[in-house]
mmCIF file of C-alpha atoms in Angstrom:
data_model
loop_
_atom_site.group_PDB
_atom_site.id
_atom_site.type_symbol
_atom_site.label_atom_id
_atom_site.label_comp_id
_atom_site.label_asym_id
_atom_site.label_seq_id
_atom_site.Cartn_x
_atom_site.Cartn_y
_atom_site.Cartn_z
ATOM 1 C CA UNK V 1 108.509 73.002 62.512
ATOM 2 C CA UNK V 2 111.887 71.658 61.595
ATOM 3 C CA UNK V 3 114.827 73.907 62.800
ATOM 4 C CA UNK V 4 118.302 73.909 61.415
ATOM 5 C CA UNK V 5 121.427 75.866 61.831
ATOM 6 C CA UNK V 6 121.781 78.906 59.687
ATOM 7 C CA UNK V 7 125.213 78.226 58.011
ATOM 8 C CA UNK V 8 128.030 76.737 59.880
ATOM 9 C CA UNK V 9 128.110 79.373 62.517
ATOM 10 C CA UNK V 10 124.697 80.919 62.747
ATOM 11 C CA UNK V 11 121.559 80.581 64.949
ATOM 12 C CA UNK V 12 119.155 77.639 64.796
ATOM 13 C CA UNK V 13 116.242 78.895 62.631
ATOM 14 C CA UNK V 14 112.965 77.461 61.418
ATOM 15 C CA UNK V 15 112.712 75.884 57.948
ATOM 16 C CA UNK V 16 110.692 78.848 56.761
ATOM 17 C CA UNK V 17 111.211 82.457 57.765
ATOM 18 C CA UNK V 18 108.725 85.354 57.633
ATOM 19 C CA UNK V 19 109.761 88.352 55.523
ATOM 20 C CA UNK V 20 108.037 91.397 57.045
ATOM 21 C CA UNK V 21 108.727 94.115 54.486
ATOM 22 C CA UNK V 22 105.271 94.070 52.930
ATOM 23 C CA UNK V 23 103.632 94.847 56.227
ATOM 24 C CA UNK V 24 105.168 98.320 56.156
ATOM 25 C CA UNK V 25 106.328 99.303 52.611
ATOM 26 C CA UNK V 26 106.551 98.762 48.872
ATOM 27 C CA UNK V 27 103.604 96.454 48.283
ATOM 28 C CA UNK V 28 100.666 98.910 48.994
ATOM 29 C CA UNK V 29 98.675 99.434 52.186
ATOM 30 C CA UNK V 30 98.683 96.754 54.806
ATOM 31 C CA UNK V 31 96.366 96.394 57.779
ATOM 32 C CA UNK V 32 98.456 96.741 60.908
ATOM 33 C CA UNK V 33 96.353 94.546 63.131
ATOM 34 C CA UNK V 34 96.282 91.741 60.548
ATOM 35 C CA UNK V 35 100.062 92.165 60.137
ATOM 36 C CA UNK V 36 100.639 91.708 63.785
ATOM 37 C CA UNK V 37 98.208 88.792 63.988
ATOM 38 C CA UNK V 38 100.282 87.212 61.142
ATOM 39 C CA UNK V 39 103.489 87.448 62.950
ATOM 40 C CA UNK V 40 101.836 85.858 66.019
ATOM 41 C CA UNK V 41 100.527 83.231 63.873
ATOM 42 C CA UNK V 42 103.970 82.518 62.342
ATOM 43 C CA UNK V 43 105.499 82.333 65.824
ATOM 44 C CA UNK V 44 102.787 80.006 66.971
ATOM 45 C CA UNK V 45 103.500 77.743 64.097
ATOM 46 C CA UNK V 46 107.085 77.575 65.000
ATOM 47 C CA UNK V 47 108.596 80.160 62.628
ATOM 48 C CA UNK V 48 111.238 81.976 64.630
ATOM 49 C CA UNK V 49 113.107 83.833 61.839
ATOM 50 C CA UNK V 50 111.670 87.352 61.392
ATOM 51 C CA UNK V 51 113.302 89.401 58.596
ATOM 52 C CA UNK V 52 113.158 93.200 58.514
ATOM 53 C CA UNK V 53 114.996 96.273 57.423
ATOM 54 C CA UNK V 54 115.466 99.617 59.194
ATOM 55 C CA UNK V 55 114.403 101.322 55.996
ATOM 56 C CA UNK V 56 111.210 99.346 55.656
ATOM 57 C CA UNK V 57 108.663 102.134 56.182
ATOM 58 C CA UNK V 58 111.546 104.298 57.587
ATOM 59 C CA UNK V 59 111.494 102.381 60.945
ATOM 60 C CA UNK V 60 107.789 101.484 60.870
ATOM 61 C CA UNK V 61 108.594 97.681 60.263
ATOM 62 C CA UNK V 62 110.859 97.487 63.279
ATOM 63 C CA UNK V 63 108.342 99.087 65.488
ATOM 64 C CA UNK V 64 105.705 96.797 64.204
ATOM 65 C CA UNK V 65 107.845 93.811 65.185
ATOM 66 C CA UNK V 66 108.443 95.211 68.587
ATOM 67 C CA UNK V 67 104.700 95.486 69.137
ATOM 68 C CA UNK V 68 104.087 91.976 67.802
ATOM 69 C CA UNK V 69 106.733 90.587 70.180
ATOM 70 C CA UNK V 70 105.135 92.184 73.344
ATOM 71 C CA UNK V 71 104.524 89.469 75.894
ATOM 72 C CA UNK V 72 106.866 87.037 74.050
ATOM 73 C CA UNK V 73 110.181 85.718 75.136
ATOM 74 C CA UNK V 74 113.046 87.594 73.297
ATOM 75 C CA UNK V 75 114.650 84.072 72.565
ATOM 76 C CA UNK V 76 111.460 83.054 70.653
ATOM 77 C CA UNK V 77 112.455 85.278 67.745
ATOM 78 C CA UNK V 78 115.574 85.384 65.724
ATOM 79 C CA UNK V 79 115.511 88.897 64.263
ATOM 80 C CA UNK V 80 117.436 89.637 61.099
ATOM 81 C CA UNK V 81 117.823 93.318 60.238
ATOM 82 C CA UNK V 82 119.191 94.943 57.134
ATOM 83 C CA UNK V 83 120.513 98.455 57.247
ATOM 84 C CA UNK V 84 122.367 101.065 54.962
ATOM 85 C CA UNK V 85 119.672 102.121 52.470
ATOM 86 C CA UNK V 86 119.141 105.870 52.729
ATOM 87 C CA UNK V 87 115.787 107.416 52.100
ATOM 88 C CA UNK V 88 114.238 110.971 52.084
ATOM 89 C CA UNK V 89 110.837 112.020 53.614
ATOM 90 C CA UNK V 90 108.999 111.076 50.398
ATOM 91 C CA UNK V 91 110.441 107.548 50.505
ATOM 92 C CA UNK V 92 112.845 108.088 47.600
ATOM 93 C CA UNK V 93 115.954 106.162 47.674
ATOM 94 C CA UNK V 94 119.350 107.784 48.239
ATOM 95 C CA UNK V 95 122.031 105.194 47.911
ATOM 96 C CA UNK V 96 123.905 102.980 50.557
ATOM 97 C CA UNK V 97 125.913 103.950 53.543
ATOM 98 C CA UNK V 98 128.249 101.219 54.850
ATOM 99 C CA UNK V 99 130.717 103.523 56.648
ATOM 100 C CA UNK V 100 131.655 102.165 60.146
ATOM 101 C CA UNK V 101 130.147 105.197 61.898
ATOM 102 C CA UNK V 102 126.907 104.657 59.959
ATOM 103 C CA UNK V 103 126.948 100.906 60.928
ATOM 104 C CA UNK V 104 126.945 101.864 64.689
ATOM 105 C CA UNK V 105 124.487 104.582 64.299
ATOM 106 C CA UNK V 106 121.959 102.511 62.368
ATOM 107 C CA UNK V 107 122.358 99.659 64.858
ATOM 108 C CA UNK V 108 121.641 102.031 67.733
ATOM 109 C CA UNK V 109 118.327 103.223 66.303
ATOM 110 C CA UNK V 110 117.319 99.774 65.404
ATOM 111 C CA UNK V 111 117.853 98.511 68.900
ATOM 112 C CA UNK V 112 115.769 101.366 70.213
ATOM 113 C CA UNK V 113 112.834 100.779 67.657
ATOM 114 C CA UNK V 114 112.930 97.005 68.171
ATOM 115 C CA UNK V 115 112.985 97.499 72.109
ATOM 116 C CA UNK V 116 115.880 94.943 72.100
ATOM 117 C CA UNK V 117 119.295 94.590 73.615
ATOM 118 C CA UNK V 118 120.673 92.780 70.600
ATOM 119 C CA UNK V 119 120.011 91.892 67.026
ATOM 120 C CA UNK V 120 120.484 88.274 65.999
ATOM 121 C CA UNK V 121 121.666 88.818 62.335
ATOM 122 C CA UNK V 122 122.837 92.199 61.048
ATOM 123 C CA UNK V 123 123.657 92.899 57.545
ATOM 124 C CA UNK V 124 124.051 95.765 55.011
ATOM 125 C CA UNK V 125 121.301 95.643 52.543
ATOM 126 C CA UNK V 126 123.464 96.308 49.423
ATOM 127 C CA UNK V 127 127.176 96.840 49.022
ATOM 128 C CA UNK V 128 128.264 100.307 49.408
ATOM 129 C CA UNK V 129 130.543 100.952 46.356
ATOM 130 C CA UNK V 130 132.491 103.621 48.241
ATOM 131 C CA UNK V 131 133.318 101.642 51.273
ATOM 132 C CA UNK V 132 135.332 98.367 51.249
ATOM 133 C CA UNK V 133 133.369 95.588 52.618
ATOM 134 C CA UNK V 134 136.068 94.783 55.045
ATOM 135 C CA UNK V 135 135.375 98.151 56.750
ATOM 136 C CA UNK V 136 131.602 97.562 57.041
ATOM 137 C CA UNK V 137 132.080 93.923 58.317
ATOM 138 C CA UNK V 138 134.707 95.030 60.707
ATOM 139 C CA UNK V 139 132.377 97.565 62.281
ATOM 140 C CA UNK V 140 129.633 95.027 62.684
ATOM 141 C CA UNK V 141 132.254 92.681 64.147
ATOM 142 C CA UNK V 142 133.007 95.285 66.668
ATOM 143 C CA UNK V 143 129.280 95.216 67.708
ATOM 144 C CA UNK V 144 129.410 91.486 67.967
ATOM 145 C CA UNK V 145 132.319 91.785 70.402
ATOM 146 C CA UNK V 146 130.223 94.324 72.342
ATOM 147 C CA UNK V 147 127.272 92.015 72.482
ATOM 148 C CA UNK V 148 124.880 94.051 70.424
ATOM 149 C CA UNK V 149 124.906 91.716 67.380
ATOM 150 C CA UNK V 150 124.983 87.925 67.497
ATOM 151 C CA UNK V 151 125.840 87.012 63.878
ATOM 152 C CA UNK V 152 126.754 88.728 60.688
ATOM 153 C CA UNK V 153 124.999 88.230 57.340
ATOM 154 C CA UNK V 154 125.308 89.543 53.751
ATOM 155 C CA UNK V 155 122.774 90.640 51.185
ATOM 156 C CA UNK V 156 122.872 90.477 47.355
ATOM 157 C CA UNK V 157 126.692 90.267 46.968
ATOM 158 C CA UNK V 158 128.745 88.158 44.725
ATOM 159 C CA UNK V 159 131.415 85.562 45.389
ATOM 160 C CA UNK V 160 134.324 87.827 45.568
ATOM 161 C CA UNK V 161 132.748 90.099 48.137
ATOM 162 C CA UNK V 162 131.533 87.041 50.095
ATOM 163 C CA UNK V 163 135.115 85.697 50.303
ATOM 164 C CA UNK V 164 136.405 89.132 51.418
ATOM 165 C CA UNK V 165 133.727 89.461 54.153
ATOM 166 C CA UNK V 166 134.326 85.959 55.497
ATOM 167 C CA UNK V 167 138.064 86.734 55.816
ATOM 168 C CA UNK V 168 137.075 89.499 58.274
ATOM 169 C CA UNK V 169 134.500 87.625 60.292
ATOM 170 C CA UNK V 170 132.454 84.426 60.023
ATOM 171 C CA UNK V 171 129.340 85.101 57.879
ATOM 172 C CA UNK V 172 126.161 82.946 58.742
ATOM 173 C CA UNK V 173 124.024 83.660 55.759
ATOM 174 C CA UNK V 174 123.653 85.404 52.491
ATOM 175 C CA UNK V 175 120.175 86.928 51.811
ATOM 176 C CA UNK V 176 119.472 86.905 48.066
ATOM 177 C CA UNK V 177 116.634 86.487 45.690
ATOM 178 C CA UNK V 178 116.020 82.763 44.759
ATOM 179 C CA UNK V 179 113.024 81.233 43.075
ATOM 180 C CA UNK V 180 111.818 79.390 40.022
ATOM 181 C CA UNK V 181 111.921 82.785 38.356
ATOM 182 C CA UNK V 182 115.341 83.899 39.690
ATOM 183 C CA UNK V 183 118.020 81.149 39.541
ATOM 184 C CA UNK V 184 121.085 83.271 39.038
ATOM 185 C CA UNK V 185 122.794 82.153 42.218
ATOM 186 C CA UNK V 186 123.157 78.616 40.907
ATOM 187 C CA UNK V 187 125.887 79.675 38.461
ATOM 188 C CA UNK V 188 128.476 80.453 41.177
ATOM 189 C CA UNK V 189 127.337 82.202 44.362
ATOM 190 C CA UNK V 190 125.471 79.155 45.771
ATOM 191 C CA UNK V 191 128.643 77.146 45.242
ATOM 192 C CA UNK V 192 130.790 79.669 47.100
ATOM 193 C CA UNK V 193 128.374 79.833 50.069
ATOM 194 C CA UNK V 194 128.292 75.970 50.333
ATOM 195 C CA UNK V 195 132.089 75.884 50.205
ATOM 196 C CA UNK V 196 132.388 78.273 52.998
ATOM 197 C CA UNK V 197 129.597 77.090 55.143
ATOM 198 C CA UNK V 198 127.321 80.087 54.639
ATOM 199 C CA UNK V 199 123.509 79.446 54.495
ATOM 200 C CA UNK V 200 120.993 81.126 52.101
ATOM 201 C CA UNK V 201 117.991 83.045 53.272
ATOM 202 C CA UNK V 202 115.995 83.188 50.010
ATOM 203 C CA UNK V 203 113.673 86.126 49.443
ATOM 204 C CA UNK V 204 111.367 86.707 46.500
ATOM 205 C CA UNK V 205 110.445 82.927 46.432
ATOM 206 C CA UNK V 206 107.016 83.826 44.973
ATOM 207 C CA UNK V 207 108.557 86.454 42.699
ATOM 208 C CA UNK V 208 106.633 89.265 44.409
ATOM 209 C CA UNK V 209 103.348 87.548 43.849
ATOM 210 C CA UNK V 210 103.799 86.311 40.325
ATOM 211 C CA UNK V 211 104.421 82.791 41.480
ATOM 212 C CA UNK V 212 101.661 82.913 44.135
ATOM 213 C CA UNK V 213 98.968 81.632 41.809
ATOM 214 C CA UNK V 214 96.790 84.654 42.816
ATOM 215 C CA UNK V 215 98.187 87.304 40.284
ATOM 216 C CA UNK V 216 96.331 88.230 37.071
ATOM 217 C CA UNK V 217 96.467 90.894 34.387
ATOM 218 C CA UNK V 218 93.387 92.514 35.975
ATOM 219 C CA UNK V 219 94.994 92.770 39.404
ATOM 220 C CA UNK V 220 98.205 94.075 37.682
ATOM 221 C CA UNK V 221 96.384 96.923 36.064
ATOM 222 C CA UNK V 222 95.058 98.091 39.464
ATOM 223 C CA UNK V 223 98.371 97.883 41.242
ATOM 224 C CA UNK V 224 100.358 101.015 41.881
ATOM 225 C CA UNK V 225 103.056 99.797 44.207
ATOM 226 C CA UNK V 226 106.766 98.601 43.552
ATOM 227 C CA UNK V 227 105.473 96.050 40.982
ATOM 228 C CA UNK V 228 104.187 98.832 38.751
ATOM 229 C CA UNK V 229 107.862 99.451 37.772
ATOM 230 C CA UNK V 230 109.100 95.906 37.885
ATOM 231 C CA UNK V 231 110.113 94.504 34.430
ATOM 232 C CA UNK V 232 108.547 91.144 35.000
ATOM 233 C CA UNK V 233 105.111 92.808 35.479
ATOM 234 C CA UNK V 234 105.416 94.879 32.438
ATOM 235 C CA UNK V 235 103.673 94.641 29.011
ATOM 236 C CA UNK V 236 104.288 91.283 27.122
ATOM 237 C CA UNK V 237 106.680 90.092 29.939
ATOM 238 C CA UNK V 238 103.615 89.665 32.347
ATOM 239 C CA UNK V 239 101.654 87.605 29.798
ATOM 240 C CA UNK V 240 104.630 85.268 29.188
ATOM 241 C CA UNK V 241 105.371 85.012 32.941
ATOM 242 C CA UNK V 242 101.641 84.270 33.838
ATOM 243 C CA UNK V 243 101.640 81.549 31.049
ATOM 244 C CA UNK V 244 104.538 79.875 33.083
ATOM 245 C CA UNK V 245 102.489 80.085 36.278
ATOM 246 C CA UNK V 246 99.609 78.306 34.516
ATOM 247 C CA UNK V 247 101.974 75.598 33.445
ATOM 248 C CA UNK V 248 103.073 75.181 37.077
ATOM 249 C CA UNK V 249 99.508 75.269 38.143
ATOM 250 C CA UNK V 250 98.795 72.122 36.095
ATOM 251 C CA UNK V 251 101.597 70.300 37.793
ATOM 252 C CA UNK V 252 100.499 71.543 41.241
ATOM 253 C CA UNK V 253 96.912 70.472 40.728
ATOM 254 C CA UNK V 254 98.032 66.997 39.878
ATOM 255 C CA UNK V 255 99.812 66.863 43.238
ATOM 256 C CA UNK V 256 96.719 68.401 45.068
ATOM 257 C CA UNK V 257 98.686 71.559 46.175
ATOM 258 C CA UNK V 258 98.659 75.113 45.248
ATOM 259 C CA UNK V 259 101.034 77.090 42.903
ATOM 260 C CA UNK V 260 102.631 78.785 45.913
ATOM 261 C CA UNK V 261 103.084 75.640 47.729
ATOM 262 C CA UNK V 262 104.777 74.123 44.578
ATOM 263 C CA UNK V 263 107.051 77.216 44.291
ATOM 264 C CA UNK V 264 108.035 77.327 47.925
ATOM 265 C CA UNK V 265 108.469 73.586 48.073
ATOM 266 C CA UNK V 266 110.907 73.656 45.173
ATOM 267 C CA UNK V 267 113.090 76.217 46.885
ATOM 268 C CA UNK V 268 112.994 74.100 50.166
ATOM 269 C CA UNK V 269 113.999 71.074 48.178
ATOM 270 C CA UNK V 270 117.097 72.948 46.774
ATOM 271 C CA UNK V 271 118.488 73.195 50.306
ATOM 272 C CA UNK V 272 117.231 69.880 51.866
ATOM 273 C CA UNK V 273 119.881 67.856 50.001
ATOM 274 C CA UNK V 274 122.693 70.065 51.394
ATOM 275 C CA UNK V 275 121.951 70.035 55.016
ATOM 276 C CA UNK V 276 118.964 72.426 54.824
ATOM 277 C CA UNK V 277 121.104 75.269 53.965
ATOM 278 C CA UNK V 278 118.363 77.342 52.135
ATOM 279 C CA UNK V 279 115.619 79.091 54.217
ATOM 280 C CA UNK V 280 112.784 80.515 52.165
ATOM 281 C CA UNK V 281 111.456 83.829 53.474
ATOM 282 C CA UNK V 282 107.724 83.963 52.888
ATOM 283 C CA UNK V 283 106.370 87.515 52.648
ATOM 284 C CA UNK V 284 102.854 86.817 53.975
ATOM 285 C CA UNK V 285 101.010 89.853 55.207
ATOM 286 C CA UNK V 286 97.809 87.787 56.116
ATOM 287 C CA UNK V 287 97.157 84.747 58.076
ATOM 288 C CA UNK V 288 95.590 82.904 55.282
ATOM 289 C CA UNK V 289 98.555 83.466 52.975
ATOM 290 C CA UNK V 290 100.848 82.301 55.817
ATOM 291 C CA UNK V 291 98.779 79.127 56.243
ATOM 292 C CA UNK V 292 99.045 78.410 52.509
ATOM 293 C CA UNK V 293 102.840 78.891 52.736
ATOM 294 C CA UNK V 294 103.162 76.569 55.754
ATOM 295 C CA UNK V 295 101.539 73.833 53.721
ATOM 296 C CA UNK V 296 104.738 73.636 51.685
ATOM 297 C CA UNK V 297 106.502 72.027 54.645
ATOM 298 C CA UNK V 298 104.411 68.887 54.389
ATOM 299 C CA UNK V 299 105.273 68.315 50.740
ATOM 300 C CA UNK V 300 107.336 65.258 49.739
ATOM 301 C CA UNK V 301 108.437 66.244 46.310
ATOM 302 C CA UNK V 302 110.171 63.416 44.452
ATOM 303 C CA UNK V 303 112.950 64.036 42.000
ATOM 304 C CA UNK V 304 110.328 63.452 39.275
ATOM 305 C CA UNK V 305 108.106 66.129 40.704
ATOM 306 C CA UNK V 306 110.971 68.625 40.885
ATOM 307 C CA UNK V 307 111.893 67.841 37.279
ATOM 308 C CA UNK V 308 108.350 68.465 36.181
ATOM 309 C CA UNK V 309 108.189 71.665 38.091
ATOM 310 C CA UNK V 310 111.429 72.950 36.441
ATOM 311 C CA UNK V 311 110.057 71.808 33.112
ATOM 312 C CA UNK V 312 106.953 73.757 33.597
ATOM 313 C CA UNK V 313 109.029 76.851 34.412
ATOM 314 C CA UNK V 314 112.264 76.836 32.398
ATOM 315 C CA UNK V 315 114.518 79.502 33.787
ATOM 316 C CA UNK V 316 115.510 80.774 30.321
ATOM 317 C CA UNK V 317 111.783 81.487 29.525
ATOM 318 C CA UNK V 318 111.102 83.918 32.374
ATOM 319 C CA UNK V 319 110.690 87.395 30.790
ATOM 320 C CA UNK V 320 112.209 90.501 32.284
ATOM 321 C CA UNK V 321 114.851 91.228 34.973
ATOM 322 C CA UNK V 322 114.173 90.935 38.565
ATOM 323 C CA UNK V 323 114.637 94.769 39.134
ATOM 324 C CA UNK V 324 114.644 97.763 36.793
ATOM 325 C CA UNK V 325 117.947 98.673 35.067
ATOM 326 C CA UNK V 326 118.964 101.297 37.668
ATOM 327 C CA UNK V 327 118.331 98.830 40.608
ATOM 328 C CA UNK V 328 120.010 95.995 38.903
ATOM 329 C CA UNK V 329 123.267 98.169 38.463
ATOM 330 C CA UNK V 330 123.455 98.465 42.240
ATOM 331 C CA UNK V 331 123.598 94.667 42.881
ATOM 332 C CA UNK V 332 127.016 93.223 43.440
ATOM 333 C CA UNK V 333 125.535 89.871 43.048
ATOM 334 C CA UNK V 334 124.782 90.591 39.307
ATOM 335 C CA UNK V 335 128.152 91.783 38.376
ATOM 336 C CA UNK V 336 130.268 89.536 36.167
#
């Protein structure tokens, strides 16, 4: 498993990370024993970056990771935690809280749930519009000085916010959606991060299953999770997007690989030419899906392969926004 620094100042992380959200929330029921087995399989394969959030299953995901890490050395896992998203007992969303007091309170509870004495990368999940980013980052920086946090990250923010945060404390990475279906960061944000030596941890590399090669209209009709309100899975949008997936499948089959491997391999290739500054987070909930994703590491995609992949999935032909209108309005990364 290749290992590279996460940004200029971050920890050394595996070329792929494991996004653990779906093991607890938003994508329907998950089998806990299989989820833990998948974390074990990822660690055994050399994946050391585990991404979670304190609001994934309202703490469940952190406790699941704690269980999965029993008997393992703490240094074998780089744990990245998002905080700030408020929820009620029914799981409804209640905005963001980036106040300094909330930073320290959230961190305290995460440390307890994880059974850890520190968190490797800590970040607010979305910009709190009522709290200057300098205050939020300053509070995390206090926790770095105290030894409870090792590195500070950001999530779904734009270039201006990135620069303001970096002026307070070195930022190791920006977590943001990036895939063949979501290429918005290429316009400006990716350039800013590279200028400042900030890595990218890319989530949604399979566009919540659309680019997995396993999605279908029939499966969509039976799905009642987060994707049931996602614009890319709605009506005519779904048919248009699945047609792009089939075009990608044709390219993948010629290479003897799967659709998912082609999609993950494309994201990997975008970072490999820049010091491996992009780490795809694969949201596998089962060992077989993890094994498929790991196959992307062995790919040797030529410039011609990459061009054919992009021709199969032109960014301007993707139908629908990556979130619904309300959620898109909360993304600092989408402003301007």
